[in-house]
XYZ file of C-alpha atoms in Angstrom:
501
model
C 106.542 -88.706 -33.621
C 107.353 -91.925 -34.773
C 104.374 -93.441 -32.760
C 102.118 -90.832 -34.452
C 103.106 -91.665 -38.124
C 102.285 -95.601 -36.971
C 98.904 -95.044 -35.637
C 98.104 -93.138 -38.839
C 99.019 -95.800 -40.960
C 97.293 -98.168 -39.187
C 93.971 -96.252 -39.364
C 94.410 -95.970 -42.957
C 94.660 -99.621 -43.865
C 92.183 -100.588 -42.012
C 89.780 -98.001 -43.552
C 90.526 -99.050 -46.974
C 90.337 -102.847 -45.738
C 86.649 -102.203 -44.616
C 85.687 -100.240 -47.730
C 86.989 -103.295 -50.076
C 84.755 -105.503 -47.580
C 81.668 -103.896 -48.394
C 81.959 -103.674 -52.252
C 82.717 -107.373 -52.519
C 79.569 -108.095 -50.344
C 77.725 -106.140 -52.595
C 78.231 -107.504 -56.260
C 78.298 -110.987 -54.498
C 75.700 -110.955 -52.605
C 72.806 -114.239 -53.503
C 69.071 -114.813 -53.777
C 66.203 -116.638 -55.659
C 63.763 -115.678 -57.712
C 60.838 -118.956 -57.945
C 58.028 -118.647 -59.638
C 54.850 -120.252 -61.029
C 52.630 -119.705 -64.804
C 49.240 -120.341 -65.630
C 46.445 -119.450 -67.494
C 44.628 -116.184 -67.789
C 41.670 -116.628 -66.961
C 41.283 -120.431 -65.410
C 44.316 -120.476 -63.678
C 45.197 -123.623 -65.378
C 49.106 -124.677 -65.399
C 51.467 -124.266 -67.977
C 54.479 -126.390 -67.998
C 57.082 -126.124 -70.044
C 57.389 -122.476 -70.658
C 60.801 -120.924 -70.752
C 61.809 -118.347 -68.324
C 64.690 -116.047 -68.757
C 65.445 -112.729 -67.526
C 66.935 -109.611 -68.209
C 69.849 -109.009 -66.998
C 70.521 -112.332 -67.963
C 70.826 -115.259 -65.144
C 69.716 -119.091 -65.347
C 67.078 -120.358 -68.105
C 64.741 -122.841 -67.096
C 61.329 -124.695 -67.931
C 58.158 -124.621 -66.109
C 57.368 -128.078 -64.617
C 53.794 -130.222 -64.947
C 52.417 -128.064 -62.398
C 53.663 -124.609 -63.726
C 56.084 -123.894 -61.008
C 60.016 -122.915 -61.545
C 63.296 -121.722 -59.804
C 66.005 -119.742 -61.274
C 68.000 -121.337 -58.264
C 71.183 -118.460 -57.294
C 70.775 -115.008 -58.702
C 72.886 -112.343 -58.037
C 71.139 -109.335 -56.191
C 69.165 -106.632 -58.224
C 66.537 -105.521 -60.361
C 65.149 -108.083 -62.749
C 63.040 -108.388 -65.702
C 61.847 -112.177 -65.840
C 59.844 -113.555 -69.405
C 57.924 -116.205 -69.465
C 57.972 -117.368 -73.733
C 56.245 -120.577 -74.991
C 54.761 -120.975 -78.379
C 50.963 -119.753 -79.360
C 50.935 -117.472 -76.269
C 52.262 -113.596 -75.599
C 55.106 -113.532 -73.886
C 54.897 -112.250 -70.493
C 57.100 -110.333 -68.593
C 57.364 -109.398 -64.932
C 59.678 -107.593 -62.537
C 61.747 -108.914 -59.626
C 63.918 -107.270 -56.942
C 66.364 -109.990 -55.640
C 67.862 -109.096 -52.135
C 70.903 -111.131 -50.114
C 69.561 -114.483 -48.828
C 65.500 -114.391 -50.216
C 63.761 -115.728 -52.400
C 61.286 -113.817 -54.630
C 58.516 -115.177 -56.119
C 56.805 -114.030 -59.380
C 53.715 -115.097 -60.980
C 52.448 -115.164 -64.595
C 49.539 -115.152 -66.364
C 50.010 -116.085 -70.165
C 47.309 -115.122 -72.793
C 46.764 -116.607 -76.109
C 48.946 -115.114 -78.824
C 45.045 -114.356 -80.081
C 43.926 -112.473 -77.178
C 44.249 -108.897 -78.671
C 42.613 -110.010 -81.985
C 39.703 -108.258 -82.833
C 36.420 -109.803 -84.273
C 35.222 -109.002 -88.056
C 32.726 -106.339 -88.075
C 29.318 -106.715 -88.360
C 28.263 -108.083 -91.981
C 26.285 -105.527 -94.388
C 23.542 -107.324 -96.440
C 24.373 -105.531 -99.945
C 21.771 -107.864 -102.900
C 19.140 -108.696 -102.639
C 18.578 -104.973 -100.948
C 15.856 -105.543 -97.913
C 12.804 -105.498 -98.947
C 13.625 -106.044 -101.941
C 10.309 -106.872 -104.745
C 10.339 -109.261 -107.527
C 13.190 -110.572 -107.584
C 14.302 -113.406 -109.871
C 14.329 -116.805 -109.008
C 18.103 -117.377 -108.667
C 19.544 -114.928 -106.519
C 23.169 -113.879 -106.109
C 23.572 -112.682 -102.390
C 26.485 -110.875 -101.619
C 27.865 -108.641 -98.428
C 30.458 -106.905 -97.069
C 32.865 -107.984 -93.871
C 36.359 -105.862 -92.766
C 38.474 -107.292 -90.756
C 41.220 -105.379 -89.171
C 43.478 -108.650 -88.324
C 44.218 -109.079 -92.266
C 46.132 -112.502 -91.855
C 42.405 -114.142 -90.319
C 40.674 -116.433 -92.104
C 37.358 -115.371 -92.327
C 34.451 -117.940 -92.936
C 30.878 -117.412 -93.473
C 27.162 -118.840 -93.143
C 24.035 -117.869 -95.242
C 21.119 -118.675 -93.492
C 17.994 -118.567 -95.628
C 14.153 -119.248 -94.851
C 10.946 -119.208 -96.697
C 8.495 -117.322 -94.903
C 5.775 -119.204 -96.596
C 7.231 -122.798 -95.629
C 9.551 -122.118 -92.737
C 12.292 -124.695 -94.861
C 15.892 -123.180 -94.045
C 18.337 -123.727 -95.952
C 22.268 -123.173 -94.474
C 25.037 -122.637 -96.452
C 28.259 -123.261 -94.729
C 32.265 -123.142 -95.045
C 31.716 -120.122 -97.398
C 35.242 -118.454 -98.127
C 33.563 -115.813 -100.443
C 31.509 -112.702 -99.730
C 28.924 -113.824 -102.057
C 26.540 -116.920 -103.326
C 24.198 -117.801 -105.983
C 21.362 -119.897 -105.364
C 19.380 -120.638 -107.998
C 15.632 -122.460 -108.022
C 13.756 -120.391 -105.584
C 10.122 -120.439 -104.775
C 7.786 -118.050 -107.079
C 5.458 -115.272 -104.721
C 6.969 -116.156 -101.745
C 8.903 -114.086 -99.179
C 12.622 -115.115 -98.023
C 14.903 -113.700 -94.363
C 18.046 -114.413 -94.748
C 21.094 -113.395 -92.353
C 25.052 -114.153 -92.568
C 26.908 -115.129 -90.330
C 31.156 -114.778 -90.135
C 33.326 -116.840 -87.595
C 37.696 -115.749 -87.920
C 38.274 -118.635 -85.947
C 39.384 -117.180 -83.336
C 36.422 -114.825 -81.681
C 32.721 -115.433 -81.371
C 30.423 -115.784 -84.447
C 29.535 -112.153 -85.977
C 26.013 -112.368 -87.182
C 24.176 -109.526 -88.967
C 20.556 -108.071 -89.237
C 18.062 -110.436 -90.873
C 17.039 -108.979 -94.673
C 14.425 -109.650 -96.747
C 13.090 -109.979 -100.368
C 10.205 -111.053 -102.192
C 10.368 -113.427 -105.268
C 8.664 -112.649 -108.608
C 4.819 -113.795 -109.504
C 4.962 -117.680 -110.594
C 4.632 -116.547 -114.437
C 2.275 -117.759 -117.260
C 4.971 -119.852 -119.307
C 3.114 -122.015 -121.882
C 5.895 -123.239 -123.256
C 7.766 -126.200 -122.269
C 10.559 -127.742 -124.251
C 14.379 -129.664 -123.890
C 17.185 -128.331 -123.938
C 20.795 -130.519 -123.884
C 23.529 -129.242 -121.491
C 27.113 -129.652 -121.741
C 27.684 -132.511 -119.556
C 24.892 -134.495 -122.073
C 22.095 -134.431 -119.933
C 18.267 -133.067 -121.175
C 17.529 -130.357 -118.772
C 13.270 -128.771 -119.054
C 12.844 -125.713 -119.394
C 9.655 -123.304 -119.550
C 9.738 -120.195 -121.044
C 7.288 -117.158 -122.692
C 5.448 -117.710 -125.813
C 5.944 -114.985 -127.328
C 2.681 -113.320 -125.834
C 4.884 -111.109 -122.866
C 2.830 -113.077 -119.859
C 5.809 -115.230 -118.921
C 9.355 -115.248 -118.245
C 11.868 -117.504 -119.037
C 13.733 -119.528 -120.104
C 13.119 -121.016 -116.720
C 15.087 -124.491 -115.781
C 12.372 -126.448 -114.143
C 14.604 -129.570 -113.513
C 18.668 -130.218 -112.725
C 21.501 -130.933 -114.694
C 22.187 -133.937 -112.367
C 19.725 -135.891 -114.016
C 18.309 -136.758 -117.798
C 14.859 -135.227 -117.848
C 12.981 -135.202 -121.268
C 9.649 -135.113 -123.465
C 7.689 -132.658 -121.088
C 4.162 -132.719 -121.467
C 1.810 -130.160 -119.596
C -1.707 -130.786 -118.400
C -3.643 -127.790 -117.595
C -6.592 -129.184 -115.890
C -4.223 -129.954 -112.561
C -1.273 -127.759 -113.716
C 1.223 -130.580 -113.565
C 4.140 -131.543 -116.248
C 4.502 -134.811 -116.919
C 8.148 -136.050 -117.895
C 10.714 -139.209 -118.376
C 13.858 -139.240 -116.299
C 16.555 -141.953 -116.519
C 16.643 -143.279 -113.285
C 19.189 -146.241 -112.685
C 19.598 -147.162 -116.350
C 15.792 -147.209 -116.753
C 13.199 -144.486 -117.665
C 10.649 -143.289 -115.475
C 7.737 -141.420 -115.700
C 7.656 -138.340 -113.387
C 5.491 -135.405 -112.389
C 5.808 -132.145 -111.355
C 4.390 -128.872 -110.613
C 4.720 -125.764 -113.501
C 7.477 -124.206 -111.387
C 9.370 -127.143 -111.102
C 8.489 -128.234 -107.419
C 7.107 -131.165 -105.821
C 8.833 -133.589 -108.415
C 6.974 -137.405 -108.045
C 8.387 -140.477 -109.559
C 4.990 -142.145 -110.944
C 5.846 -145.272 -112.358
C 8.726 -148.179 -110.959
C 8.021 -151.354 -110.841
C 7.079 -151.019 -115.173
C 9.260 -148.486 -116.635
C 9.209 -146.877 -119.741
C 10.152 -149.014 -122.855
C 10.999 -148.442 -126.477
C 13.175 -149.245 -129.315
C 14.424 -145.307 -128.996
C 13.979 -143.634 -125.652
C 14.055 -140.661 -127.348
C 11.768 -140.880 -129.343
C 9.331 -142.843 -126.954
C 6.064 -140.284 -126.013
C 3.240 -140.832 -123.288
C 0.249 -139.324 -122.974
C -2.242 -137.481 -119.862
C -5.496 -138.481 -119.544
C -7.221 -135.189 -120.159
C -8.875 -134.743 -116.320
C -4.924 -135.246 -114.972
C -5.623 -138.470 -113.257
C -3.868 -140.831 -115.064
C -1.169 -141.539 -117.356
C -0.833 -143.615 -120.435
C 2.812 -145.182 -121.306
C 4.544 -147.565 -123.742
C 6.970 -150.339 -122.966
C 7.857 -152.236 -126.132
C 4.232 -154.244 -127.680
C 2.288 -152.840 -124.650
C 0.073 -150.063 -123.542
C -0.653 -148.923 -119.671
C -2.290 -146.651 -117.761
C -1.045 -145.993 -114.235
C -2.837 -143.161 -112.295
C -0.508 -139.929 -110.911
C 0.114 -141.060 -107.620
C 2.036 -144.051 -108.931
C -1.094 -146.849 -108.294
C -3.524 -148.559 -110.508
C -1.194 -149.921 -112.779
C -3.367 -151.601 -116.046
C -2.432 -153.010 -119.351
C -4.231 -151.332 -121.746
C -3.381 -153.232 -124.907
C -0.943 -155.354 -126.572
C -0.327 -155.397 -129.899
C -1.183 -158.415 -132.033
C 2.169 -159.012 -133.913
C 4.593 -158.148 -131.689
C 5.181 -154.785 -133.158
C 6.692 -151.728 -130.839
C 4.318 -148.664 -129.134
C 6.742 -145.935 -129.489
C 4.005 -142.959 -129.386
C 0.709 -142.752 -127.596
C -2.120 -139.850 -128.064
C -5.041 -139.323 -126.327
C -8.200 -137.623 -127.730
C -8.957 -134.564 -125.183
C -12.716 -134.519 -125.971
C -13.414 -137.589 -127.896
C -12.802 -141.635 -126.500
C -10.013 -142.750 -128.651
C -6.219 -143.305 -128.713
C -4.473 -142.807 -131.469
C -0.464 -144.673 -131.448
C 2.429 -145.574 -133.323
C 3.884 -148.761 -134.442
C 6.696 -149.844 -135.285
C 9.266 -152.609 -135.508
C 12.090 -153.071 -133.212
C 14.713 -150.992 -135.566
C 11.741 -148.486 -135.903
C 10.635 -148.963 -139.470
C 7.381 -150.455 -141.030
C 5.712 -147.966 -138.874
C 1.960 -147.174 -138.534
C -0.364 -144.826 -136.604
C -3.088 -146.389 -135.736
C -6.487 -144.889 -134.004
C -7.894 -147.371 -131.428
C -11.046 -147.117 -128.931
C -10.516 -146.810 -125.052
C -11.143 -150.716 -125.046
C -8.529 -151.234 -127.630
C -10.459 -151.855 -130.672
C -8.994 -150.490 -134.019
C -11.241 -147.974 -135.225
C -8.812 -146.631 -138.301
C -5.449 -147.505 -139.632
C -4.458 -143.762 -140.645
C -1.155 -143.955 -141.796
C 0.656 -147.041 -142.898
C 2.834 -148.131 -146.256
C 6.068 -146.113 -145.658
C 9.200 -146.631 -145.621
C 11.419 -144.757 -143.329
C 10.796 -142.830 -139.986
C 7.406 -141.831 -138.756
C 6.339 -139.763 -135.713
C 5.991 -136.684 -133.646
C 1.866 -137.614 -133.344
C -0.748 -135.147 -131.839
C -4.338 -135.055 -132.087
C -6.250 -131.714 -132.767
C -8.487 -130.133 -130.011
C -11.607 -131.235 -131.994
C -10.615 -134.577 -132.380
C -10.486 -134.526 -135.957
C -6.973 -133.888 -137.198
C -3.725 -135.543 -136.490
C -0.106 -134.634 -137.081
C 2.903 -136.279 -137.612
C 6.487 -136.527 -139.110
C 7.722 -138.389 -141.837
C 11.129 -139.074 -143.292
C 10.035 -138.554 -147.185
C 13.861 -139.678 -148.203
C 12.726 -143.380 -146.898
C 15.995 -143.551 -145.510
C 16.084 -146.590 -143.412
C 19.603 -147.320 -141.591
C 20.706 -149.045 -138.417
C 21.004 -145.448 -136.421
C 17.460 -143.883 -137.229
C 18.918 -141.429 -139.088
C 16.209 -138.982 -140.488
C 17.467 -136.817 -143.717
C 14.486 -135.227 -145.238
C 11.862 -135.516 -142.232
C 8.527 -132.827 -143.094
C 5.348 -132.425 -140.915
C 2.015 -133.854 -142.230
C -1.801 -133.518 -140.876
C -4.119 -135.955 -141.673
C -8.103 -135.672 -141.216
C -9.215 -138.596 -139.254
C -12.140 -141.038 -141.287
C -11.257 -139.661 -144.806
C -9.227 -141.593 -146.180
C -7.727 -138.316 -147.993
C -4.068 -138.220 -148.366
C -1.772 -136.464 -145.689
C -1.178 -132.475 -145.997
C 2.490 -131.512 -145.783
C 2.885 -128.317 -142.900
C 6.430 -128.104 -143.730
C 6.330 -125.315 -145.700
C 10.103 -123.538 -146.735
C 11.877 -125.924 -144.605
C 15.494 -125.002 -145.445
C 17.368 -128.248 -147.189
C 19.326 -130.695 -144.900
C 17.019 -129.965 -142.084
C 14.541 -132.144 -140.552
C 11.128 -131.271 -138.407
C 10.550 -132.969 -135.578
C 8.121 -133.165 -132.690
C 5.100 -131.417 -133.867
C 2.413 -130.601 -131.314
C -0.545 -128.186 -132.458
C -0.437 -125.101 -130.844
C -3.749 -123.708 -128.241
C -5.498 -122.110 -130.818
C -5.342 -125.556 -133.056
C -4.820 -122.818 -136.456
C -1.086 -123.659 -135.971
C 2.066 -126.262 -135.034
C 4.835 -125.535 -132.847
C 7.761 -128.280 -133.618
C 11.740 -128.673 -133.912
C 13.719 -127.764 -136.606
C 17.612 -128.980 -136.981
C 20.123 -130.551 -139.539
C 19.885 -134.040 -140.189
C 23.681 -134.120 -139.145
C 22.313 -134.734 -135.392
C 24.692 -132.863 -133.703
C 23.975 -129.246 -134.558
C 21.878 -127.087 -132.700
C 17.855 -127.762 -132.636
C 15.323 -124.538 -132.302
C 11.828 -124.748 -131.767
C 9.594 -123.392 -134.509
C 6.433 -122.494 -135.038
C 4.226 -122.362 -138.156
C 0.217 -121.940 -138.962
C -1.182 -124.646 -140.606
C -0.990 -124.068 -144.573
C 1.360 -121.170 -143.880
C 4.866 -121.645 -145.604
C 6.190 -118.725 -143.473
C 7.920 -119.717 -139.511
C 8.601 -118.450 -137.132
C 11.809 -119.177 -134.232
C 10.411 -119.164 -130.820
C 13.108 -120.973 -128.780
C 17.363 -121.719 -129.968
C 18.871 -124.610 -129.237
C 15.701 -126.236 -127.979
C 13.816 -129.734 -128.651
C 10.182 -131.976 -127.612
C 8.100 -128.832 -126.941
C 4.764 -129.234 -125.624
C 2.275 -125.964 -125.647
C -0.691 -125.463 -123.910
């Protein structure tokens, strides 16, 4: 019995011995889990990317060549991560068993791989196909974007069908542009393009539009921007066969006293180039601006009150620079002196006859006073000393169509002072070879004002000039008058030097 009990016993211990055996084995049992990370896509390593894993074991870092080891790991089910900055972090499962090693490998995307592109852009204005539309031109569009924290960027691509110029405008952060200046009658594609800087450029149907008819705008006058500069302009005269008031030249540079020719349909202009003024010419729309004159600017006691004249057919120019007279022809050759005056007085103003062969110019001394307008043949003979014996300012000089008539200002306070400051200026015509005294034009001219710039209108039955307060800083409008009418008329505010053809 005893002997029975013993054996029993025996059995029993050793049982339980055994079963503690196993479970030990089996929460201590070792392996390895190795490993290597690259790139999606080029297989390119990626070292130093932590990996980890769930449940947790060892941390480590990738090496140069993308390969790890988690080194011991306790048997079971894993989930390994590989995590490094600007990529999605991966994760991957691994079965360690007793004594192997398992190996795991990762491909890491871009933390931008699941970002979507924009959409496709929408052309919204100009509308396609789009007729007469104005010469500056606010294009805008529409983009979404489902990523909203992207950075969208765009392109406007835009081409004249007529001259196949593009023109790009890049690093746009807004979904719209204006671009002012474009060609008259001419057809324009344009197309935008928007990057998020992360996908492929987006690019969207071409559109297109057609600008407006180059219009008939006689009128051509100054006007003075904010940042000081004169800036042309061209606008309707008031007979509904133009538009305007169209800029024809930039606020980045001084551009004054246009003067139109309508046998080549060219304006003639000064610009301040460099500290000096130039003469310049360009077409009625503004384009195809040519510097005429450089090595003999334009000189004068006032620049601003300094005037040139066309020769009538358009081929040449004549200009004043200080007791001198030349003529230079359009494409900037053939400089010649024309004439010099004999005393050493100023040319301020030239005039030339359209169908008759005479000059008529003014004189004047180098504060601007003792003036004269004197008529002179194309050889430089004096033919008539019209005006002469005033004291004061004198100017603004045209000649009539017929060759007959002249106009001109004068300051009829005889103010003289070292500024040129006019007070009481009116506008005079005088007939030519009469000796007859000079007619005053200026009508009602309201009191503290001064006229200014007087150029006979087409028709030759009227004047078109500038009217503003002798204060010279309040705003100038361009008038216009009939000649022994008292009544005016405002065509332009806040304009100045108007020439009308």
């Amino acid at each position: 019995m005893k002997t029975g009990l013993y054996i029993f016993f025996l059995c029993c211990t050793l049982s339980l011995l055994v079963s503690c055996s196993e479970d030990t084995l089996g929460e201590t049992g070792i392996g390895n889990i190795t490993g290597v990370v690259v790139f999606e896509g080029d297989n390119a390593p990626q070292a130093n990317v932590k990996i980890s894993t769930n449940p947790p074991s060892n941390t480590v870092f990738t090496g140069e060549d993308g390969s790890f080891d988690l080194g011991e790991v306790v048997v079971g089910d894993y989930s390994v991560q590989a995590e490094k900055s600007d990529f999605i972090t991966a994760f991957e499962p691994a079965t360690v068993t007793e004594g192997t090693t398992t190996n795991v490998i990762f491909e890491l995307q871009p933390e931008t791989a699941n970002n979507v592109a924009p959409s496709i852009p929408i052309l919204v204005t100009p509308a396609d196909e789009a007729e007469d539309v104005a010469q500056d031109v606010l294009f805008t569009w529409t983009v979404t974007d489902p990523d909203p924290f992207d950075e969208l960027v765009y392109q406007l691509e835009l081409r004249n069908d007529m001259t196949n110029e593009i023109l790009n405008f890049q690093n746009l952060s807004d979904t719209f542009l204006s671009v002012n200046d474009l060609a008259f009658s001419t057809k324009y594609f344009w197309q935008v393009t928007v990057n998020d800087g992360i996908n492929p450029d987006v690019n969207s149907e071409f559109s297109s539009f057609n600008t407006i008819d180059e219009p008939n705008n006689r009128l051509v006058f100054v006007r003075k921007e904010s940042n000081g500069n004169n800036v042309i302009y061209s606008t309707d005269d008031g007979s509904e066969t133009g538009l305007g008031p169209l800029a024809l030249t930039s606020q980045s540079s001084n551009s004054f006293r246009p003067r139109r020719n309508t046998e080549v349909n060219k304006i003639a202009f000064l610009r301040t180039v460099g500290g000096e003024t130039q003469l310049f010419t360009m077409n009625e729309d503004g384009s195809d601006v040519f510097q005429v004159t450089a090595s003999q600017p334009v000189n004068g006691f006032n620049l601003e009150e300094v005037d040139f004249a066309w020769e009538p057919t358009g081929e040449k120019l004549y200009f004043p620079s200080f007791d001198k007279l030349f003529s230079i022809n359009t494409d900037g050759g053939g400089l010649e002196l024309v004439y010099t005056t004999p005393d050493g007085s100023f040319i301020t103003e030239v005039e030339r006859a359209r169908f008759n062969d005479f000059f008529v110019i003014k004189t004047n001394n180098v504060s601007g006073y003792a003036a004269e307008i004197l008529v002179l043949d194309l050889d430089g003979n004096l033919i008539e000393t019209a005006v002469t014996g005033f004291q004061g300012a004198l100017g603004g000089l045209d000649i009539s169509i017929t060759g007959s008539t002249i106009v001109f200002t004068r300051d009829i306070s005889e103010f003289e002072n070292p500024n040129y400051l006019q007070l009481d200026t009116r506008i005079f015509t005088y007939e030519l070879g009469t000796g007859n005294a000079p007619v005053d034009q200026s009508g009602d001219k309201p009191a503290g004002t001064n006229d200014l710039d007087p150029r006979f209108t087409p028709t030759n039955a009227g004047i078109v000039y500038t009217n503003t307060p002798n204060d010279e800083v309040s705003v100038r409008d361009i008038v216009t008058s009939q000649l022994g009418d008292a009544s005016r008329t405002t065509l332009v505010e806040d304009g100045a030097m108007p020439d009308w053809q």
